[in-house]
CSV table of C-alpha atoms in Angstrom, one decimal:
chain,number,residue,atom,x,y,z
M,1,UNK,CA,246.7,135.9,194.8
M,2,UNK,CA,247.2,136.3,191.2
M,3,UNK,CA,249.8,137.3,189.1
M,4,UNK,CA,247.3,138.9,186.4
M,5,UNK,CA,243.7,139.2,186.8
M,6,UNK,CA,240.5,141.3,185.7
M,7,UNK,CA,239.7,144.3,188.6
M,8,UNK,CA,237.0,146.6,187.4
M,9,UNK,CA,237.7,147.2,183.9
M,10,UNK,CA,241.2,147.2,183.4
M,11,UNK,CA,243.9,145.0,184.0
M,12,UNK,CA,245.2,144.5,187.5
M,13,UNK,CA,248.6,143.1,187.7
M,14,UNK,CA,252.1,142.3,189.7
M,15,UNK,CA,254.8,145.0,189.2
M,16,UNK,CA,257.5,142.1,189.3
M,17,UNK,CA,259.9,145.0,189.0
M,18,UNK,CA,259.8,146.0,191.9
M,19,UNK,CA,260.0,142.4,193.8
M,20,UNK,CA,261.4,141.5,196.3
M,21,UNK,CA,261.7,144.7,198.0
M,22,UNK,CA,257.9,146.0,197.5
M,23,UNK,CA,255.0,144.0,196.8
M,24,UNK,CA,252.7,146.1,194.0
M,25,UNK,CA,250.6,146.2,191.5
M,26,UNK,CA,249.9,148.2,188.3
M,27,UNK,CA,246.6,148.8,187.0
M,28,UNK,CA,246.5,149.0,182.9
M,29,UNK,CA,243.7,150.4,180.9
M,30,UNK,CA,244.7,150.3,177.4
M,31,UNK,CA,246.3,147.5,175.4
M,32,UNK,CA,249.0,149.9,174.5
M,33,UNK,CA,250.0,150.1,178.3
M,34,UNK,CA,249.1,146.2,178.3
M,35,UNK,CA,251.7,145.6,175.3
M,36,UNK,CA,254.3,147.8,177.3
M,37,UNK,CA,254.2,145.7,180.5
M,38,UNK,CA,255.0,142.7,178.7
M,39,UNK,CA,257.7,144.5,176.8
M,40,UNK,CA,259.5,146.3,180.1
M,41,UNK,CA,258.8,143.0,182.5
M,42,UNK,CA,256.3,144.4,184.6
M,43,UNK,CA,254.8,141.3,183.7
M,44,UNK,CA,257.5,138.2,182.4
M,45,UNK,CA,256.8,134.0,182.4
M,46,UNK,CA,255.3,132.7,179.3
M,47,UNK,CA,251.9,131.6,180.7
M,48,UNK,CA,251.4,135.1,182.6
M,49,UNK,CA,252.2,137.0,179.4
M,50,UNK,CA,249.5,135.1,177.4
M,51,UNK,CA,247.1,135.5,179.8
M,52,UNK,CA,247.4,138.9,180.3
M,53,UNK,CA,247.9,139.6,176.4
M,54,UNK,CA,244.1,137.7,176.2
M,55,UNK,CA,243.0,140.4,178.5
M,56,UNK,CA,244.8,143.1,176.8
M,57,UNK,CA,242.8,142.2,173.5
M,58,UNK,CA,239.3,142.2,175.6
M,59,UNK,CA,240.1,145.7,176.5
M,60,UNK,CA,241.3,146.3,173.1
M,61,UNK,CA,237.8,145.3,172.2
M,62,UNK,CA,236.1,147.6,175.0
M,63,UNK,CA,238.0,150.8,174.4
M,64,UNK,CA,237.5,150.7,170.5
M,65,UNK,CA,234.7,152.9,169.8
M,66,UNK,CA,233.3,151.2,166.1
M,67,UNK,CA,230.1,150.1,166.1
M,68,UNK,CA,229.9,147.3,163.5
M,69,UNK,CA,231.7,143.8,163.5
M,70,UNK,CA,234.3,144.2,160.6
M,71,UNK,CA,235.7,147.3,162.1
M,72,UNK,CA,236.3,145.7,165.7
M,73,UNK,CA,237.9,142.8,164.0
M,74,UNK,CA,240.3,145.0,162.1
M,75,UNK,CA,240.6,147.3,165.3
M,76,UNK,CA,241.4,144.2,167.4
M,77,UNK,CA,244.2,143.1,164.4
M,78,UNK,CA,246.1,145.6,164.9
M,79,UNK,CA,246.1,145.4,168.6
M,80,UNK,CA,246.9,141.8,168.3
M,81,UNK,CA,250.0,142.4,165.8
M,82,UNK,CA,251.4,144.9,169.1
M,83,UNK,CA,251.0,142.2,171.5
M,84,UNK,CA,252.5,139.5,169.5
M,85,UNK,CA,255.8,142.0,169.3
M,86,UNK,CA,255.8,143.0,172.6
M,87,UNK,CA,257.9,139.4,173.0
M,88,UNK,CA,258.6,136.7,170.3
M,89,UNK,CA,260.4,133.9,171.8
M,90,UNK,CA,257.1,132.7,174.0
M,91,UNK,CA,254.9,131.1,172.5
M,92,UNK,CA,251.7,131.6,174.4
M,93,UNK,CA,251.9,135.0,174.2
M,94,UNK,CA,251.0,134.5,170.3
M,95,UNK,CA,248.7,131.7,171.3
M,96,UNK,CA,246.3,133.5,173.3
M,97,UNK,CA,245.8,136.4,170.8
M,98,UNK,CA,245.5,134.1,168.4
M,99,UNK,CA,242.9,132.2,170.4
M,100,UNK,CA,240.9,135.3,171.1
M,101,UNK,CA,241.1,136.7,167.3
M,102,UNK,CA,239.8,132.7,166.1
M,103,UNK,CA,236.3,133.9,168.4
M,104,UNK,CA,236.3,137.6,167.1
M,105,UNK,CA,236.5,136.0,163.2
M,106,UNK,CA,234.4,133.1,163.7
M,107,UNK,CA,231.2,134.9,162.1
M,108,UNK,CA,229.3,134.1,165.3
M,109,UNK,CA,228.7,137.3,165.9
M,110,UNK,CA,227.1,140.4,164.4
M,111,UNK,CA,226.9,142.7,167.4
M,112,UNK,CA,230.5,144.1,168.8
M,113,UNK,CA,228.7,144.1,172.3
M,114,UNK,CA,228.6,140.6,172.1
M,115,UNK,CA,231.9,140.0,170.6
M,116,UNK,CA,233.4,142.3,173.3
M,117,UNK,CA,231.6,140.1,175.9
M,118,UNK,CA,232.7,137.0,175.0
M,119,UNK,CA,236.3,137.9,174.5
M,120,UNK,CA,236.6,139.2,177.9
M,121,UNK,CA,235.0,135.9,178.9
M,122,UNK,CA,237.2,134.1,177.1
M,123,UNK,CA,240.4,135.4,178.8
M,124,UNK,CA,239.0,134.8,181.6
M,125,UNK,CA,239.0,131.4,180.9
M,126,UNK,CA,242.4,131.5,179.7
M,127,UNK,CA,243.8,132.7,183.2
M,128,UNK,CA,241.3,130.0,184.9
M,129,UNK,CA,242.5,127.4,182.9
M,130,UNK,CA,246.4,128.3,183.7
M,131,UNK,CA,246.1,127.6,187.1
M,132,UNK,CA,244.0,124.5,187.0
M,133,UNK,CA,246.7,123.2,184.7
M,134,UNK,CA,249.6,124.3,186.2
M,135,UNK,CA,248.2,122.2,189.4
M,136,UNK,CA,248.2,119.3,187.7
M,137,UNK,CA,252.1,119.7,186.2
M,138,UNK,CA,252.8,119.7,189.5
M,139,UNK,CA,251.1,116.8,190.7
M,140,UNK,CA,252.7,114.9,187.4
M,141,UNK,CA,256.4,116.5,188.6
M,142,UNK,CA,256.0,116.1,192.3
M,143,UNK,CA,257.1,112.2,191.9
M,144,UNK,CA,260.3,113.6,190.5
M,145,UNK,CA,261.5,115.0,193.6
M,146,UNK,CA,262.8,112.8,195.9
M,147,UNK,CA,262.6,113.3,199.8
M,148,UNK,CA,266.1,114.5,200.8
M,149,UNK,CA,267.5,116.1,197.0
M,150,UNK,CA,269.0,119.3,196.0
M,151,UNK,CA,266.7,120.5,193.6
M,152,UNK,CA,268.8,123.0,191.1
M,153,UNK,CA,266.6,125.6,189.4
M,154,UNK,CA,267.2,128.4,187.0
M,155,UNK,CA,265.3,131.7,186.3
M,156,UNK,CA,261.6,132.0,187.5
M,157,UNK,CA,258.7,129.6,187.1
M,158,UNK,CA,256.6,130.1,190.0
M,159,UNK,CA,253.4,131.7,190.5
M,160,UNK,CA,254.8,134.9,189.5
M,161,UNK,CA,255.7,133.4,186.0
M,162,UNK,CA,252.3,131.8,185.7
M,163,UNK,CA,248.5,133.4,186.5
M,164,UNK,CA,248.9,131.5,190.3
M,165,UNK,CA,250.8,128.0,191.3
M,166,UNK,CA,254.1,128.0,188.3
M,167,UNK,CA,255.7,125.4,186.4
M,168,UNK,CA,258.8,124.1,187.4
M,169,UNK,CA,258.4,126.1,190.7
M,170,UNK,CA,255.1,124.5,190.9
M,171,UNK,CA,256.3,121.0,191.0
M,172,UNK,CA,258.9,122.1,193.8
M,173,UNK,CA,255.4,123.3,195.5
M,174,UNK,CA,253.5,120.0,194.6
M,175,UNK,CA,256.3,118.4,196.3
M,176,UNK,CA,257.2,120.6,199.2
M,177,UNK,CA,253.0,120.4,200.1
M,178,UNK,CA,253.4,116.5,199.6
M,179,UNK,CA,255.4,117.1,202.8
M,180,UNK,CA,258.7,116.0,201.4
M,181,UNK,CA,261.8,117.7,202.2
M,182,UNK,CA,264.6,118.9,200.0
M,183,UNK,CA,266.8,122.0,199.1
M,184,UNK,CA,266.2,124.2,196.2
M,185,UNK,CA,269.3,125.7,194.5
M,186,UNK,CA,268.4,129.1,193.0
M,187,UNK,CA,270.8,130.1,189.6
M,188,UNK,CA,270.8,134.3,190.0
M,189,UNK,CA,269.6,134.5,186.6
M,190,UNK,CA,271.5,137.2,185.1
M,191,UNK,CA,271.2,140.1,184.0
M,192,UNK,CA,267.4,140.9,185.4
M,193,UNK,CA,267.6,138.1,188.7
M,194,UNK,CA,264.8,136.5,188.5
M,195,UNK,CA,266.3,133.7,190.3
M,196,UNK,CA,267.5,135.5,193.2
M,197,UNK,CA,264.9,138.3,193.1
M,198,UNK,CA,261.7,136.9,192.1
M,199,UNK,CA,262.2,132.7,193.1
M,200,UNK,CA,263.9,133.2,196.3
M,201,UNK,CA,260.6,135.5,197.4
M,202,UNK,CA,258.3,132.8,195.9
M,203,UNK,CA,260.1,129.8,198.0
M,204,UNK,CA,260.7,132.1,201.2
M,205,UNK,CA,256.7,132.7,201.2
M,206,UNK,CA,256.3,128.9,201.2
M,207,UNK,CA,258.5,127.8,203.2
M,208,UNK,CA,260.9,125.9,201.2
M,209,UNK,CA,264.3,125.4,201.8
M,210,UNK,CA,266.8,127.0,199.7
M,211,UNK,CA,270.3,128.9,198.8
M,212,UNK,CA,270.9,131.6,195.9
M,213,UNK,CA,274.0,130.8,194.0
M,214,UNK,CA,275.5,132.6,191.3
M,215,UNK,CA,275.1,131.2,187.8
M,216,UNK,CA,278.6,130.5,187.0
M,217,UNK,CA,278.4,127.9,190.5
M,218,UNK,CA,276.2,125.6,189.7
M,219,UNK,CA,279.0,123.0,187.5
M,220,UNK,CA,280.7,123.2,190.6
M,221,UNK,CA,278.0,122.5,192.5
M,222,UNK,CA,277.3,119.3,190.1
M,223,UNK,CA,281.0,118.2,190.4
M,224,UNK,CA,280.2,118.2,194.2
M,225,UNK,CA,277.8,115.7,193.9
M,226,UNK,CA,275.3,118.4,195.2
M,227,UNK,CA,272.2,118.3,192.5
M,228,UNK,CA,270.3,115.6,192.1
M,229,UNK,CA,268.0,116.5,189.6
M,230,UNK,CA,267.7,120.3,187.3
M,231,UNK,CA,263.7,122.1,186.8
M,232,UNK,CA,263.2,124.6,184.4
M,233,UNK,CA,260.6,126.4,182.7
M,234,UNK,CA,260.1,126.7,178.5
M,235,UNK,CA,259.0,129.7,176.8
M,236,UNK,CA,258.3,127.5,173.4
M,237,UNK,CA,259.2,123.9,172.7
M,238,UNK,CA,259.6,122.7,169.1
M,239,UNK,CA,257.6,119.6,167.7
M,240,UNK,CA,261.3,117.4,168.0
M,241,UNK,CA,261.4,118.7,172.1
M,242,UNK,CA,264.3,121.6,171.4
M,243,UNK,CA,263.1,124.2,173.8
M,244,UNK,CA,263.4,127.9,174.5
M,245,UNK,CA,264.4,128.9,178.0
M,246,UNK,CA,265.9,131.4,179.9
M,247,UNK,CA,269.8,132.3,178.7
M,248,UNK,CA,271.7,130.1,180.8
M,249,UNK,CA,269.4,126.9,180.3
M,250,UNK,CA,271.8,125.3,177.6
M,251,UNK,CA,274.6,125.3,179.1
M,252,UNK,CA,273.1,123.5,182.5
M,253,UNK,CA,271.9,121.1,180.1
M,254,UNK,CA,274.8,120.1,178.9
M,255,UNK,CA,276.6,119.9,182.4
M,256,UNK,CA,273.5,118.5,183.6
M,257,UNK,CA,274.5,115.3,181.3
M,258,UNK,CA,278.0,115.0,182.0
M,259,UNK,CA,277.1,114.6,185.3
M,260,UNK,CA,274.3,112.1,185.0
M,261,UNK,CA,272.1,114.2,186.7
M,262,UNK,CA,267.9,113.9,185.0
M,263,UNK,CA,266.6,117.5,183.8
M,264,UNK,CA,263.2,118.3,183.2
M,265,UNK,CA,261.5,121.3,181.7
M,266,UNK,CA,258.0,121.9,182.7
M,267,UNK,CA,255.1,123.6,180.6
M,268,UNK,CA,251.8,123.5,179.8
M,269,UNK,CA,251.1,122.2,176.2
M,270,UNK,CA,250.4,125.7,175.3
M,271,UNK,CA,253.7,126.0,175.5
M,272,UNK,CA,254.6,123.6,172.7
M,273,UNK,CA,254.6,125.0,168.9
M,274,UNK,CA,254.3,121.6,166.7
M,275,UNK,CA,254.4,124.4,163.7
M,276,UNK,CA,258.3,124.5,164.6
M,277,UNK,CA,260.0,121.6,163.4
M,278,UNK,CA,263.3,122.3,165.9
M,279,UNK,CA,264.7,124.3,168.1
M,280,UNK,CA,266.8,127.0,165.5
M,281,UNK,CA,263.3,128.2,163.8
M,282,UNK,CA,262.6,130.1,167.3
M,283,UNK,CA,263.3,134.0,167.4
M,284,UNK,CA,265.2,134.6,170.0
M,285,UNK,CA,264.5,137.8,171.8
M,286,UNK,CA,267.3,140.8,172.0
M,287,UNK,CA,267.2,142.9,174.5
M,288,UNK,CA,269.1,146.2,175.4
M,289,UNK,CA,272.1,146.0,176.6
M,290,UNK,CA,272.1,148.7,179.6
M,291,UNK,CA,270.7,145.0,181.1
M,292,UNK,CA,273.7,143.6,181.5
M,293,UNK,CA,275.9,147.1,182.0
M,294,UNK,CA,273.8,149.1,183.9
M,295,UNK,CA,271.5,146.3,185.8
M,296,UNK,CA,268.7,148.2,187.5
M,297,UNK,CA,270.1,151.0,186.9
M,298,UNK,CA,273.0,150.6,188.9
M,299,UNK,CA,276.5,151.4,186.4
M,300,UNK,CA,278.7,148.5,186.3
M,301,UNK,CA,280.7,149.6,183.6
M,302,UNK,CA,281.8,152.7,182.0
M,303,UNK,CA,278.8,153.5,179.2
M,304,UNK,CA,281.5,152.9,176.3
M,305,UNK,CA,281.7,149.3,176.9
M,306,UNK,CA,279.7,147.1,174.7
M,307,UNK,CA,277.6,144.5,175.3
M,308,UNK,CA,274.6,141.8,173.9
M,309,UNK,CA,271.8,140.6,175.6
M,310,UNK,CA,270.0,137.7,174.0
M,311,UNK,CA,267.2,136.9,176.8
M,312,UNK,CA,266.9,132.9,175.6
M,313,UNK,CA,269.0,129.9,174.7
M,314,UNK,CA,267.9,126.7,172.9
M,315,UNK,CA,268.5,123.2,174.6
M,316,UNK,CA,269.0,120.5,172.2
M,317,UNK,CA,266.0,117.9,173.0
M,318,UNK,CA,268.6,115.5,173.5
M,319,UNK,CA,269.4,116.6,176.7
M,320,UNK,CA,266.3,116.1,178.1
M,321,UNK,CA,264.9,113.6,180.5
M,322,UNK,CA,261.5,114.5,179.9
M,323,UNK,CA,259.0,117.7,179.3
M,324,UNK,CA,256.3,117.9,182.4
M,325,UNK,CA,253.1,118.6,180.7
M,326,UNK,CA,249.7,118.9,182.2
M,327,UNK,CA,248.6,115.7,180.5
M,328,UNK,CA,251.5,113.8,182.3
M,329,UNK,CA,255.9,113.6,181.2
M,330,UNK,CA,256.4,113.5,178.0
M,331,UNK,CA,259.6,111.5,177.0
M,332,UNK,CA,261.8,110.6,174.0
M,333,UNK,CA,261.2,110.1,171.4
M,334,UNK,CA,259.5,113.8,171.8
M,335,UNK,CA,257.9,113.6,167.9
M,336,UNK,CA,255.9,111.0,169.1
M,337,UNK,CA,254.7,111.9,172.6
M,338,UNK,CA,254.5,116.2,172.4
M,339,UNK,CA,251.9,115.1,169.6
M,340,UNK,CA,250.2,112.7,171.9
M,341,UNK,CA,250.8,115.6,174.5
M,342,UNK,CA,249.5,118.1,172.7
M,343,UNK,CA,245.9,116.2,171.6
M,344,UNK,CA,245.2,116.1,175.0
M,345,UNK,CA,246.3,112.0,175.6
M,346,UNK,CA,247.3,110.9,179.7
M,347,UNK,CA,251.1,110.3,179.0
């Protein structure tokens, strides 16, 4: 079951806002609807929104009524800007859009219908590649999870955050499928509760042992000696290894170092942004404060109370034990190993 897939001329995706109570699907028939689905987190997770954006641009090409290549490219550029603005932190979104725009502007097409067909095929290839890449990352990372270990995980990085299989939860899945026995502590991941809503739903379906814990309890369990390794995802990784991930990741990294616990992020090379020298250059999405004060419509404080809601934080590379990619595990110095990973070298 894929998180996003092309179906009868439209984009079909799991509505992640309804989980874990209902497994529902939405059908999107315009690039505007795809952009809104990314913005309101109907679909979320860096690889998943990258694939969704690629399909969104292919959809924009099919819906454009222009009959010239130049006019179609103009429409695609506007649609690409709309998609990239939906969520600015995750580089996979912009990567997928630019990949399709590069095809469109290659000068290889003289008829719009030919380009429309190729763009849909390219979007489908991005989706298919994501599944294969995640499987390879899982195989590389599974060796990090020892039999009998307790793994701490933040946010949701499973099949729901990708087209299928997952990144950090994909490593956990691969270790489980290899026959290892271990336990997972899931940070609830406020304010949108991706850990308690989505990661728990996925692990339950897989049959993996888990407990949901409050975000603020992570340090307690580290101090009690109950955490052996921490695995998280990433939305953008700078050239030096600094990375942006769901808010709350930075504090986990600091506590992990204080307790001598290995700390890894798991992400495809499409998440690595070599154009940024350091994490301070990564744009951080600021979301609606109502997600903090009124999560999922539940008022927990008076409306007059003020709040702030950064969606991500940046973890400096000095806290990382390694970065699991589809080409192996990048280790310090990351400025060298990430260059090799992006180039396709086996690490």
